[in-house]
Coordinates of C-alpha atoms in Angstrom, one line a residue:
M1 CA -4.2 7.6 -42.2
L2 CA -0.9 9.5 -41.9
L3 CA -0.8 11.6 -38.7
T4 CA 1.2 14.9 -38.7
D5 CA 1.3 17.8 -36.3
P6 CA -1.4 20.2 -37.7
T7 CA 0.0 23.2 -35.7
V8 CA 3.3 23.2 -37.6
S9 CA 3.6 23.4 -41.4
A10 CA 6.0 21.0 -43.2
A11 CA 8.2 23.8 -44.3
E12 CA 8.4 25.3 -40.8
Y13 CA 9.1 22.0 -39.2
W14 CA 12.0 21.1 -41.5
V15 CA 13.6 24.6 -41.3
N16 CA 13.5 24.3 -37.5
A17 CA 15.0 20.8 -37.8
E18 CA 17.8 22.1 -39.9
K19 CA 18.6 24.9 -37.5
A20 CA 18.6 22.5 -34.6
R21 CA 20.9 20.0 -36.4
F22 CA 23.5 22.5 -37.6
T23 CA 25.4 24.7 -35.1
Q24 CA 26.8 27.0 -37.7
Q25 CA 24.6 28.4 -40.5
D26 CA 26.6 31.3 -41.9
G27 CA 30.2 32.3 -42.4
P28 CA 33.2 30.1 -42.7
C29 CA 32.7 26.7 -41.1
A30 CA 36.3 25.5 -41.2
E31 CA 39.7 27.2 -40.8
T32 CA 42.3 24.4 -41.6
P33 CA 42.4 21.9 -44.5
K34 CA 41.7 19.1 -42.0
D35 CA 38.6 20.9 -40.8
V36 CA 37.4 21.3 -44.4
V37 CA 37.8 17.5 -45.0
D38 CA 36.0 16.7 -41.7
T39 CA 33.2 19.1 -42.4
R40 CA 32.6 17.7 -45.9
R41 CA 32.6 14.2 -44.5
S42 CA 30.0 15.2 -41.9
L43 CA 27.8 17.0 -44.5
E44 CA 28.0 13.9 -46.8
L45 CA 26.7 11.8 -44.0
E46 CA 23.9 14.3 -43.5
I47 CA 23.1 14.2 -47.2
N48 CA 22.9 10.4 -47.2
S49 CA 20.6 10.4 -44.1
V50 CA 18.3 13.0 -45.7
G51 CA 18.2 10.9 -48.8
L52 CA 17.1 7.9 -46.8
L53 CA 14.5 10.1 -45.1
M54 CA 13.3 11.3 -48.5
S55 CA 13.1 7.7 -49.6
S56 CA 11.0 6.8 -46.6
V57 CA 8.7 9.7 -47.1
C58 CA 8.3 8.8 -50.8
A59 CA 7.5 5.2 -49.8
R60 CA 4.8 6.5 -47.5
F61 CA 3.5 8.6 -50.4
N62 CA 3.6 5.8 -52.9
A63 CA 2.0 3.4 -50.5
I64 CA -1.3 5.3 -50.7
A65 CA -1.2 5.5 -54.6
P66 CA -4.1 3.5 -56.1
V67 CA -1.8 1.2 -58.1
N68 CA -0.1 0.1 -54.9
R69 CA -3.3 -0.9 -53.3
L70 CA -3.5 -3.8 -55.8
P71 CA -2.8 -7.2 -54.4
P72 CA 0.6 -8.8 -55.5
E73 CA -1.3 -11.4 -57.6
T74 CA -2.8 -8.6 -59.7
L75 CA 0.6 -6.9 -60.1
A76 CA 2.1 -10.1 -61.2
H77 CA -0.7 -10.6 -63.8
I78 CA 0.1 -7.1 -65.2
F79 CA 3.8 -7.9 -65.3
H80 CA 3.0 -10.9 -67.5
F81 CA 2.0 -8.5 -70.3
V82 CA 5.2 -6.6 -69.9
R83 CA 7.2 -9.8 -70.0
D84 CA 5.4 -11.2 -73.0
A85 CA 6.0 -7.9 -75.0
D86 CA 9.7 -8.1 -74.2
T87 CA 10.1 -11.8 -75.0
D88 CA 8.2 -11.7 -78.3
T89 CA 10.3 -14.1 -80.4
N90 CA 8.7 -12.7 -83.6
R91 CA 10.7 -9.5 -83.2
L92 CA 14.2 -9.5 -84.6
L93 CA 16.8 -8.2 -82.2
P94 CA 19.4 -5.8 -83.5
A95 CA 22.9 -7.1 -83.8
Y96 CA 24.2 -4.6 -81.2
D97 CA 21.9 -5.8 -78.5
F98 CA 22.9 -7.3 -75.2
D99 CA 25.2 -10.3 -74.9
F100 CA 22.6 -13.0 -74.2
Q101 CA 25.3 -15.4 -72.9
A102 CA 26.3 -13.1 -70.0
A103 CA 25.6 -14.0 -66.4
P104 CA 22.6 -12.5 -64.5
T105 CA 25.0 -10.3 -62.5
T106 CA 25.8 -8.2 -65.6
T107 CA 23.7 -5.5 -67.2
L108 CA 20.3 -6.7 -68.0
P109 CA 19.4 -7.2 -71.7
P110 CA 17.0 -4.4 -72.9
R111 CA 14.6 -6.8 -74.6
A112 CA 15.0 -10.4 -73.6
V113 CA 14.5 -9.8 -69.9
G114 CA 13.9 -6.0 -70.0
W115 CA 10.7 -6.6 -68.0
V116 CA 12.9 -7.4 -65.0
P117 CA 14.2 -3.9 -64.3
A118 CA 11.0 -2.3 -65.6
T119 CA 9.0 -4.0 -62.9
T120 CA 11.4 -4.7 -60.0
H121 CA 13.4 -1.4 -59.9
V122 CA 10.4 0.7 -58.9
C123 CA 9.5 0.0 -55.3
R124 CA 9.8 -2.8 -52.8
Q125 CA 6.2 -3.9 -53.4
W126 CA 6.8 -4.3 -57.1
R127 CA 10.1 -5.9 -56.6
T128 CA 8.6 -8.5 -54.4
A129 CA 5.8 -9.2 -56.8
G130 CA 8.2 -9.5 -59.7
L131 CA 10.7 -11.7 -58.1
E132 CA 8.5 -14.0 -56.0
H133 CA 5.9 -15.0 -58.5
P134 CA 7.3 -18.1 -60.3
T135 CA 5.0 -18.0 -63.3
L136 CA 6.8 -14.8 -64.4
W137 CA 10.0 -16.9 -64.7
S138 CA 8.5 -19.9 -66.4
N139 CA 9.0 -18.9 -70.0
I140 CA 12.7 -19.3 -70.9
R141 CA 14.1 -17.9 -74.1
S142 CA 16.6 -20.1 -76.1
D143 CA 18.9 -17.2 -76.7
L144 CA 19.6 -16.5 -73.0
G145 CA 22.9 -17.7 -71.7
P146 CA 23.1 -20.8 -69.5
E147 CA 23.4 -18.8 -66.3
W148 CA 20.2 -16.8 -67.1
K149 CA 18.4 -20.1 -67.9
R150 CA 19.5 -21.5 -64.5
E151 CA 18.3 -18.4 -62.7
F152 CA 14.9 -18.6 -64.5
L153 CA 14.6 -22.3 -63.5
R154 CA 15.4 -21.5 -59.9
R155 CA 12.8 -18.8 -59.6
S156 CA 10.2 -20.8 -61.5
K157 CA 10.0 -23.2 -58.5
M158 CA 7.5 -25.9 -59.4
V159 CA 5.2 -24.2 -61.9
P160 CA 5.0 -25.5 -65.5
V161 CA 8.1 -24.3 -67.4
V162 CA 8.6 -23.6 -71.1
I163 CA 12.1 -23.7 -72.6
Q164 CA 11.6 -22.2 -76.0
P165 CA 13.1 -23.5 -79.3
N166 CA 15.6 -21.5 -81.2
K167 CA 13.3 -20.0 -83.9
M168 CA 16.0 -17.9 -85.6
A169 CA 18.1 -21.0 -86.4
L170 CA 21.3 -19.0 -86.6
P171 CA 24.6 -20.6 -85.5
S172 CA 25.5 -17.6 -83.3
R173 CA 22.2 -18.0 -81.5
K174 CA 22.1 -21.8 -81.1
E175 CA 20.8 -23.2 -77.8
V176 CA 23.5 -23.0 -75.2
I177 CA 23.6 -26.0 -72.9
T178 CA 26.2 -26.6 -70.3
E179 CA 26.5 -29.6 -68.0
E180 CA 25.2 -27.6 -65.0
L181 CA 22.2 -26.4 -67.0
A182 CA 21.5 -29.9 -68.3
A183 CA 21.5 -31.1 -64.7
D184 CA 19.2 -28.3 -63.6
I185 CA 16.8 -29.1 -66.5
A186 CA 16.8 -32.8 -65.5
R187 CA 15.9 -31.9 -61.9
H188 CA 13.0 -29.8 -63.1
F189 CA 11.9 -32.4 -65.7
S190 CA 8.7 -33.3 -63.8
H191 CA 7.2 -29.9 -64.3
L192 CA 8.4 -29.0 -67.8
R193 CA 5.6 -28.1 -70.2
E194 CA 7.9 -27.6 -73.2
L195 CA 11.5 -28.4 -73.7
S196 CA 13.7 -27.6 -76.8
V197 CA 17.5 -28.1 -76.6
D198 CA 20.3 -28.5 -79.1
S199 CA 23.6 -30.0 -77.8
G200 CA 25.9 -33.0 -78.0
V201 CA 25.5 -36.4 -76.5
D202 CA 28.0 -35.8 -73.7
I203 CA 26.3 -32.6 -72.5
L204 CA 22.8 -34.1 -72.8
A205 CA 23.5 -37.1 -70.6
P206 CA 21.5 -35.8 -67.5
I207 CA 18.5 -35.0 -69.7
I208 CA 18.7 -38.4 -71.5
Q209 CA 18.6 -40.1 -68.0
A210 CA 15.6 -37.9 -67.1
L211 CA 13.6 -39.1 -70.2
D212 CA 12.9 -42.4 -68.3
R213 CA 10.8 -40.5 -65.8
P214 CA 7.0 -39.9 -66.1
A215 CA 6.2 -36.6 -67.7
P216 CA 2.7 -35.7 -66.6
I217 CA 2.5 -32.2 -68.0
L218 CA 5.0 -32.3 -70.9
E219 CA 3.4 -31.1 -74.1
R220 CA 6.3 -30.5 -76.5
L221 CA 9.7 -32.0 -76.7
A222 CA 12.4 -31.1 -79.3
L223 CA 15.8 -32.6 -79.0
S224 CA 18.6 -31.9 -81.5
N225 CA 22.0 -33.5 -81.5
V226 CA 24.6 -31.0 -82.9
N227 CA 27.6 -33.4 -82.9
V228 CA 27.0 -34.8 -86.3
R229 CA 29.6 -35.0 -89.1
P230 CA 30.0 -36.7 -92.5
P231 CA 31.5 -40.3 -92.5
S232 CA 34.8 -38.9 -93.9
M233 CA 35.4 -37.1 -90.6
G234 CA 34.7 -40.2 -88.5
R235 CA 31.5 -41.4 -86.8
V236 CA 30.1 -39.7 -83.7
Q237 CA 27.9 -41.6 -81.3
M238 CA 24.2 -40.4 -81.4
P239 CA 22.2 -40.0 -78.2
V240 CA 19.6 -42.7 -77.8
F241 CA 15.9 -42.0 -77.1
P242 CA 14.9 -44.4 -74.3
P243 CA 12.9 -47.5 -75.4
E244 CA 10.6 -46.9 -72.5
A245 CA 10.5 -43.1 -72.7
F246 CA 8.7 -41.3 -69.8
S247 CA 8.0 -44.8 -68.3
G248 CA 5.1 -44.9 -70.8
Y249 CA 3.4 -41.9 -69.2
A250 CA 3.2 -38.6 -71.1
P251 CA -0.5 -38.1 -71.5
R252 CA -0.3 -34.5 -72.7
L253 CA 2.6 -34.9 -75.2
H254 CA 1.4 -33.6 -78.5
G255 CA 4.6 -32.4 -80.2
L256 CA 7.8 -34.5 -80.6
T257 CA 10.9 -33.6 -82.6
L258 CA 14.0 -35.7 -82.8
R259 CA 16.9 -34.5 -85.0
R260 CA 19.9 -36.8 -85.3
W261 CA 18.9 -39.1 -82.5
S262 CA 18.9 -42.9 -82.4
F263 CA 15.5 -44.5 -81.6
L264 CA 13.1 -47.4 -82.0
W265 CA 9.8 -46.7 -83.7
S266 CA 8.1 -48.5 -80.8
S267 CA 9.5 -45.9 -78.4
L268 CA 7.6 -43.1 -80.2
S269 CA 4.1 -44.7 -79.8
F270 CA 2.3 -41.9 -78.0
S271 CA -1.4 -41.7 -78.9
S272 CA -1.6 -38.1 -77.9
L273 CA 0.9 -36.9 -80.6
V274 CA -0.3 -34.2 -83.0
H275 CA 3.1 -33.2 -84.5
L276 CA 5.9 -35.7 -85.1
I277 CA 9.2 -34.7 -86.7
V278 CA 12.1 -37.1 -87.1
A279 CA 15.1 -36.0 -89.1
H280 CA 18.5 -37.6 -89.8
P281 CA 21.4 -36.5 -92.1
S282 CA 21.3 -38.1 -95.5
W283 CA 24.4 -40.1 -94.9
D284 CA 23.3 -41.7 -91.6
H285 CA 19.9 -43.4 -91.7
P286 CA 18.5 -45.0 -88.5
H287 CA 18.9 -48.6 -89.7
D288 CA 18.3 -50.0 -86.2
A289 CA 14.9 -48.1 -85.7
G290 CA 12.8 -51.0 -87.1
D291 CA 11.2 -52.1 -90.4
F292 CA 8.2 -50.8 -92.4
E293 CA 5.8 -52.9 -90.4
Q294 CA 7.0 -51.4 -87.1
L295 CA 6.7 -47.9 -88.5
S296 CA 3.2 -48.7 -89.6
N297 CA 2.3 -50.1 -86.2
T298 CA 3.6 -47.0 -84.5
L299 CA 1.7 -44.6 -86.8
R300 CA -1.5 -46.5 -86.4
K301 CA -1.5 -45.5 -82.7
M302 CA -1.3 -41.8 -83.6
S303 CA -4.8 -41.2 -84.8
A304 CA -4.7 -37.5 -83.7
L305 CA -1.6 -36.8 -85.8
E306 CA -1.9 -33.5 -87.8
K307 CA 1.7 -32.9 -89.0
L308 CA 4.2 -35.6 -90.0
T309 CA 7.8 -35.0 -91.1
L310 CA 10.2 -37.8 -91.8
E311 CA 13.6 -36.8 -93.3
H312 CA 16.0 -39.7 -94.1
A313 CA 14.2 -41.6 -91.3
L314 CA 12.3 -44.3 -93.3
P315 CA 13.2 -47.9 -92.7
P316 CA 15.4 -49.9 -95.1
L317 CA 13.7 -51.4 -98.2
P318 CA 12.6 -55.0 -97.7
A319 CA 14.6 -57.5 -99.9
G320 CA 13.1 -57.7 -103.4
A321 CA 10.6 -54.9 -102.8
T322 CA 8.5 -53.6 -105.7
R323 CA 5.9 -50.9 -106.0
H324 CA 3.3 -53.6 -105.4
S325 CA 4.8 -54.9 -102.2
V326 CA 2.8 -54.8 -99.0
C327 CA 5.1 -54.1 -96.1
G328 CA 2.7 -53.7 -93.2
P329 CA -0.9 -52.6 -92.3
T330 CA -2.5 -49.6 -93.9
V331 CA -2.3 -46.6 -91.6
P332 CA -5.4 -44.3 -91.4
L333 CA -4.5 -40.8 -90.4
P334 CA -7.9 -39.0 -90.5
K335 CA -6.7 -35.7 -89.1
L336 CA -3.4 -35.3 -91.0
C337 CA -3.1 -31.7 -92.4
S338 CA 0.6 -31.8 -93.6
I339 CA 3.1 -34.5 -94.5
R340 CA 6.7 -34.1 -95.5
L341 CA 8.9 -37.0 -96.6
V342 CA 12.5 -36.7 -97.7
D343 CA 14.2 -40.0 -98.6
D344 CA 15.0 -42.5 -101.3
V345 CA 12.2 -42.5 -104.0
R346 CA 11.4 -46.1 -103.4
K347 CA 11.1 -45.7 -99.7
C348 CA 8.8 -42.7 -100.1
G349 CA 6.6 -44.6 -102.6
L350 CA 6.2 -47.6 -100.2
A351 CA 5.5 -45.4 -97.2
L352 CA 2.9 -43.3 -99.1
K353 CA 1.2 -46.4 -100.4
H354 CA 0.5 -47.6 -96.8
L355 CA -1.1 -44.3 -95.7
T356 CA -4.7 -43.4 -95.9
I357 CA -4.9 -39.6 -95.7
P358 CA -7.6 -36.9 -96.2
A359 CA -7.8 -35.3 -99.7
T360 CA -7.2 -31.9 -98.0
T361 CA -3.8 -32.9 -96.7
E362 CA -0.8 -30.8 -97.9
W363 CA 2.0 -32.9 -99.3
Y364 CA 5.7 -32.3 -99.8
V365 CA 7.7 -35.3 -101.0
S366 CA 11.4 -34.9 -101.8
C367 CA 12.9 -38.0 -103.4
V368 CA 16.6 -38.7 -103.8
Q369 CA 18.2 -41.4 -105.9
Y370 CA 15.3 -41.2 -108.3
E371 CA 17.2 -42.6 -111.3
Q372 CA 15.7 -46.0 -110.3
G373 CA 12.3 -46.4 -108.8
C374 CA 10.1 -43.5 -109.9
D375 CA 7.5 -46.1 -110.6
F376 CA 7.2 -46.7 -106.8
L377 CA 5.4 -43.3 -106.7
L378 CA 2.6 -44.4 -109.1
P379 CA 0.3 -46.1 -106.6
W380 CA 0.4 -43.0 -104.4
L381 CA -0.2 -40.7 -107.3
A382 CA -3.2 -42.8 -108.5
T383 CA -4.7 -42.7 -105.0
R384 CA -3.9 -39.1 -104.3
L385 CA -5.3 -37.8 -107.6
G386 CA -8.2 -40.2 -107.7
N387 CA -9.6 -38.7 -104.5
S388 CA -8.8 -35.0 -105.4
P389 CA -10.4 -32.3 -107.6
P390 CA -9.0 -32.0 -111.1
I391 CA -5.6 -30.4 -111.6
R392 CA -6.1 -26.8 -112.8
T393 CA -2.5 -25.6 -112.4
L394 CA 0.8 -27.5 -112.9
L395 CA 4.3 -26.2 -112.2
L396 CA 7.4 -27.9 -113.5
S397 CA 10.7 -26.5 -112.3
E398 CA 14.2 -27.7 -112.8
I399 CA 16.4 -25.0 -111.4
F400 CA 18.8 -24.7 -108.5
D401 CA 19.2 -28.5 -108.5
F402 CA 15.7 -29.1 -107.3
P403 CA 13.6 -30.7 -110.1
T404 CA 10.1 -30.2 -108.8
I405 CA 6.5 -30.9 -109.8
A406 CA 3.6 -29.1 -108.1
A407 CA -0.1 -29.4 -108.8
Y408 CA -3.0 -27.2 -107.7
D409 CA -6.8 -27.6 -107.9
R410 CA -7.2 -23.9 -108.6
E411 CA -6.0 -21.5 -111.3
V412 CA -2.9 -20.0 -109.8
T413 CA -1.4 -17.3 -112.0
D414 CA 0.3 -14.9 -109.5
F415 CA 3.7 -16.4 -108.7
A416 CA 6.7 -15.0 -106.9
R417 CA 10.1 -15.3 -108.5
P418 CA 11.8 -18.4 -107.2
K419 CA 14.9 -17.9 -105.0
P420 CA 17.9 -20.2 -104.8
Q421 CA 16.7 -21.8 -101.6
Y422 CA 13.4 -22.8 -103.1
A423 CA 12.7 -25.5 -105.6
V424 CA 9.8 -24.0 -107.5
D425 CA 7.9 -20.9 -108.0
S426 CA 5.6 -20.2 -105.0
P427 CA 2.3 -18.5 -105.0
R428 CA 2.3 -15.1 -103.4
S429 CA -0.6 -16.1 -101.2
D430 CA 0.0 -18.6 -98.4
L431 CA -3.5 -19.8 -98.9
E432 CA -2.6 -21.4 -102.3
S433 CA -1.5 -24.8 -100.9
P434 CA -0.9 -27.4 -103.7
L435 CA -2.5 -30.8 -104.0
F436 CA 1.1 -32.0 -103.7
R437 CA 4.7 -30.9 -104.3
L438 CA 7.1 -33.5 -105.5
T439 CA 10.8 -32.8 -105.5
L440 CA 13.0 -35.4 -107.2
G441 CA 16.4 -35.1 -105.6
H442 CA 19.0 -32.3 -105.7
E443 CA 22.0 -33.9 -107.2
G444 CA 22.7 -32.2 -110.6
G445 CA 19.2 -31.0 -111.2
Q446 CA 18.8 -32.9 -114.5
L447 CA 15.5 -34.7 -114.6
P448 CA 15.4 -37.3 -117.4
L449 CA 12.5 -36.9 -119.8
L450 CA 11.5 -40.6 -119.2
H451 CA 10.9 -40.0 -115.5
V452 CA 8.9 -36.8 -116.2
R453 CA 6.8 -38.5 -118.7
L454 CA 6.2 -41.4 -116.4
L455 CA 4.9 -39.2 -113.6
L456 CA 2.9 -36.8 -115.7
N457 CA 1.2 -39.6 -117.5
A458 CA -0.1 -40.8 -114.1
M459 CA -1.8 -37.4 -113.8
S460 CA -5.0 -36.4 -115.5
L461 CA -4.1 -33.1 -117.2
G462 CA -7.1 -32.7 -119.5
D463 CA -8.6 -30.1 -117.2
M464 CA -5.4 -28.1 -116.7
R465 CA -5.7 -24.4 -117.4
V466 CA -2.5 -23.0 -116.1
L467 CA 1.0 -24.2 -116.9
S468 CA 4.3 -22.8 -115.5
V469 CA 7.6 -24.3 -116.7
C470 CA 11.0 -23.1 -115.5
C471 CA 14.0 -25.1 -116.7
N472 CA 17.0 -25.1 -119.0
Q473 CA 16.4 -28.5 -120.6
E474 CA 17.2 -28.9 -124.3
W475 CA 14.2 -31.0 -125.0
T476 CA 12.7 -30.7 -128.5
T477 CA 9.2 -29.5 -129.3
Q478 CA 8.3 -33.2 -129.9
N479 CA 9.6 -34.1 -126.4
W480 CA 7.4 -31.4 -124.9
S481 CA 4.4 -32.4 -126.8
T482 CA 4.6 -35.9 -125.3
L483 CA 4.2 -34.2 -121.9
F484 CA 1.6 -31.6 -122.6
G485 CA 0.1 -32.4 -126.0
M486 CA -3.3 -33.4 -124.6
C487 CA -3.9 -30.3 -122.4
N488 CA -6.4 -28.8 -124.8
D489 CA -8.1 -26.6 -122.1
L490 CA -4.9 -24.6 -121.4
R491 CA -5.6 -20.9 -120.9
H492 CA -2.5 -19.4 -119.4
A493 CA 1.2 -20.5 -119.9
R494 CA 4.2 -19.1 -118.1
I495 CA 7.6 -20.1 -119.5
M496 CA 11.0 -19.2 -118.0
L497 CA 14.6 -19.7 -119.2
S498 CA 15.9 -21.6 -122.3
C499 CA 13.0 -24.0 -122.6
A500 CA 11.0 -21.1 -124.0
R501 CA 11.9 -21.6 -127.7
P502 CA 10.6 -25.2 -128.2
L503 CA 7.7 -24.6 -125.8
C504 CA 6.6 -21.5 -127.7
Q505 CA 6.7 -23.5 -130.9
L506 CA 4.4 -26.1 -129.3
L507 CA 2.0 -23.6 -127.8
L508 CA 1.7 -21.3 -130.8
T509 CA 1.6 -23.7 -133.7
G510 CA -0.5 -26.6 -134.8
F511 CA 2.5 -29.0 -134.7
S512 CA 1.7 -32.0 -132.5
P513 CA 2.9 -35.5 -133.0
V514 CA 0.2 -36.5 -130.4
Q515 CA -2.8 -35.2 -132.3
G516 CA -1.5 -34.2 -135.7
G517 CA -3.2 -31.9 -138.2
P518 CA -3.1 -28.2 -138.8
E519 CA -5.5 -27.1 -136.0
P520 CA -4.0 -25.5 -132.9
I521 CA -3.9 -28.0 -130.0
Y522 CA -4.4 -25.1 -127.5
P523 CA -7.4 -23.3 -128.9
R524 CA -8.2 -21.6 -125.6
L525 CA -4.7 -20.2 -124.9
E526 CA -5.3 -16.6 -124.1
E527 CA -2.3 -15.4 -122.1
L528 CA 1.4 -16.2 -122.4
T529 CA 4.1 -15.0 -120.0
L530 CA 7.8 -15.1 -120.9
S531 CA 10.3 -14.5 -118.1
N532 CA 14.1 -14.5 -118.1
V533 CA 14.1 -15.4 -121.8
R534 CA 16.8 -14.3 -124.3
F535 CA 15.8 -13.0 -127.7
G536 CA 18.4 -12.9 -130.5
D537 CA 20.5 -15.4 -132.4
G538 CA 21.8 -18.8 -131.7
N539 CA 19.7 -20.9 -129.2
R540 CA 17.7 -17.9 -128.3
I541 CA 14.2 -17.0 -129.6
R542 CA 14.9 -15.2 -132.9
N543 CA 13.6 -11.6 -133.1
D544 CA 11.2 -12.4 -135.9
E545 CA 10.2 -15.9 -134.7
L546 CA 7.8 -15.0 -132.0
T547 CA 6.1 -12.3 -134.0
E548 CA 5.4 -14.8 -136.9
R549 CA 4.1 -17.5 -134.7
L550 CA 1.8 -15.1 -132.8
K551 CA 0.4 -13.8 -136.2
D552 CA -0.3 -17.4 -137.4
Q553 CA -1.9 -18.4 -134.1
G554 CA -4.2 -15.5 -133.9
I555 CA -5.8 -16.5 -130.6
L556 CA -3.6 -15.1 -127.9
K557 CA -5.0 -12.0 -126.2
K558 CA -2.3 -11.1 -123.8
L559 CA 1.5 -11.3 -123.9
V560 CA 3.6 -10.5 -120.8
I561 CA 7.4 -9.9 -121.2
E562 CA 9.3 -9.6 -117.9
K563 CA 13.0 -9.7 -117.1
C564 CA 13.8 -10.6 -120.7
S565 CA 16.7 -9.7 -122.9
I566 CA 14.6 -7.9 -125.6
T567 CA 14.6 -4.7 -127.6
S568 CA 11.9 -2.0 -127.7
E569 CA 11.7 -2.4 -131.4
L570 CA 10.6 -6.0 -131.0
I571 CA 8.1 -5.0 -128.4
D572 CA 6.6 -2.6 -130.9
R573 CA 6.2 -5.4 -133.5
L574 CA 4.6 -7.7 -131.0
K575 CA 2.0 -5.0 -130.2
E576 CA 1.0 -5.1 -133.8
V577 CA -0.1 -8.8 -133.6
V578 CA -1.3 -9.2 -130.0
L579 CA -4.2 -7.2 -128.5
E580 CA -2.4 -6.5 -125.2
V581 CA 1.4 -6.6 -124.5
V582 CA 2.7 -6.0 -121.0
W583 CA 6.4 -5.2 -120.8
D584 CA 8.4 -4.2 -117.7
G585 CA 10.2 -1.6 -119.9
H586 CA 13.8 -2.8 -119.4
A587 CA 16.1 -4.7 -121.7
H588 CA 17.6 -6.9 -118.9
E589 CA 21.0 -8.3 -119.2
M590 CA 21.0 -11.9 -117.9
S591 CA 23.8 -14.0 -116.4
D592 CA 24.8 -17.3 -117.8
D593 CA 22.2 -19.2 -115.7
G594 CA 19.4 -17.2 -117.3
W595 CA 18.6 -14.9 -114.4
D596 CA 18.8 -11.1 -114.9
D597 CA 21.6 -9.4 -113.1

């Protein structure tokens, strides 16, 4: 308990103390300029001393506050919530925010480490709790400068440390690694829980050397080499992932990402892996990583794998390989949820053929150089679709240089407009995962009819109810009928761009070289959506053409017109022959590529 003199009030005591301290209370206290300066200097010292006294009294007052009776461990636990709120990587930071590359001696960033002044600039007890508890400094953001990272590492002492990946993926916010920081990371390697760094081989040298050491608590490792350039600019040495990484001891490692690193498939054989991502530039495949058999042997050891991404990382094709070739043991991956392959179509086909994967796995396959070897995909398609529910929705897209086929086992009709960075329309709901998404290269964007027919004929489309086509191909109605002429259960069709005219002729008339005869080949077609379609003369749909075909078909119940070049007069005529016409109300002007401006 704080003891004071009960016979003297606080006000009386300090008034008496002031009178005792100062000899002159009233009137002029100085006669010459020098006396004025000396007096002001003396009073300034008094003010500073009284300030220190006030601070001491406030400290006594704060010491008996309930919050300051909490133990330091409890305060540190509370500070964790403040830190996590400030370091939330899901929040976008304004462009005018703090310079994250500045040293710790400069002004603190308001969000990245805003918890530091908020918790340590209050009182001595809070400052001690904030600065001396290493777990508060164990989560290191990627967008902090190297000096800040080094300070965090120093204060984290020996607790498990997380060095976050650069989630924003912007060049101005790339991971900043200096030689000094790399050396510090290497020294702390034994107690790293997660490490994600982007840098060149010269800067990463200390970290590369540390990869030979055991990593008892390492859970995630992501290494990206940024010193990569096309062959025309000269080759640059890639960092090498050690053949005996972690001395074979990383029992908790469940996530591994290598981007533009040299490696051997055998060096990645960690049975604890759940996520594996290996990516190379398209012009520099890892030819020395091993063959298909070594890849298969490595994957066989990863029975817990849930996510697999291989971009231009598959081994070279064996000499004389065909789609029937067996290049290694079959690999069962019973827990795989997602697979992404980007490579030569023949390599993708052989790799997929050797994988045994659950029917619920989400597939994304992007094949380049598909002009030769599309038949390598047929064994995979036969296995994939043979163990899956019937295809209910099919998307065929050939825009933005990404010819893509996607299949769903549900009727998906609500699609977002495709953007230039995407290959195909995407369902608005993230829950609508396809049976597979197959992208065939991105060089020119012209997918030959022969290859489309080869792939679609390998799929059973008799139960398909929704069809979405978005392309500028000049295929004839007869060409289209060889692709979809047997889809008699079709209920909803969505057509975009210049393929609309021949496809409308196929959908709305009885013409079919596959079946023949006057009867409609789509007797259940109830809804048709036309998007980004031109109406008029030339190669466009003629103004009277659609009305006549709809009148002859007599089955369609709903017609949707969106983002089309069309007149209100034509809309009125369409309403006379279709029960329900939905129009966005605008006669859009479209650019040469078919998109509305």
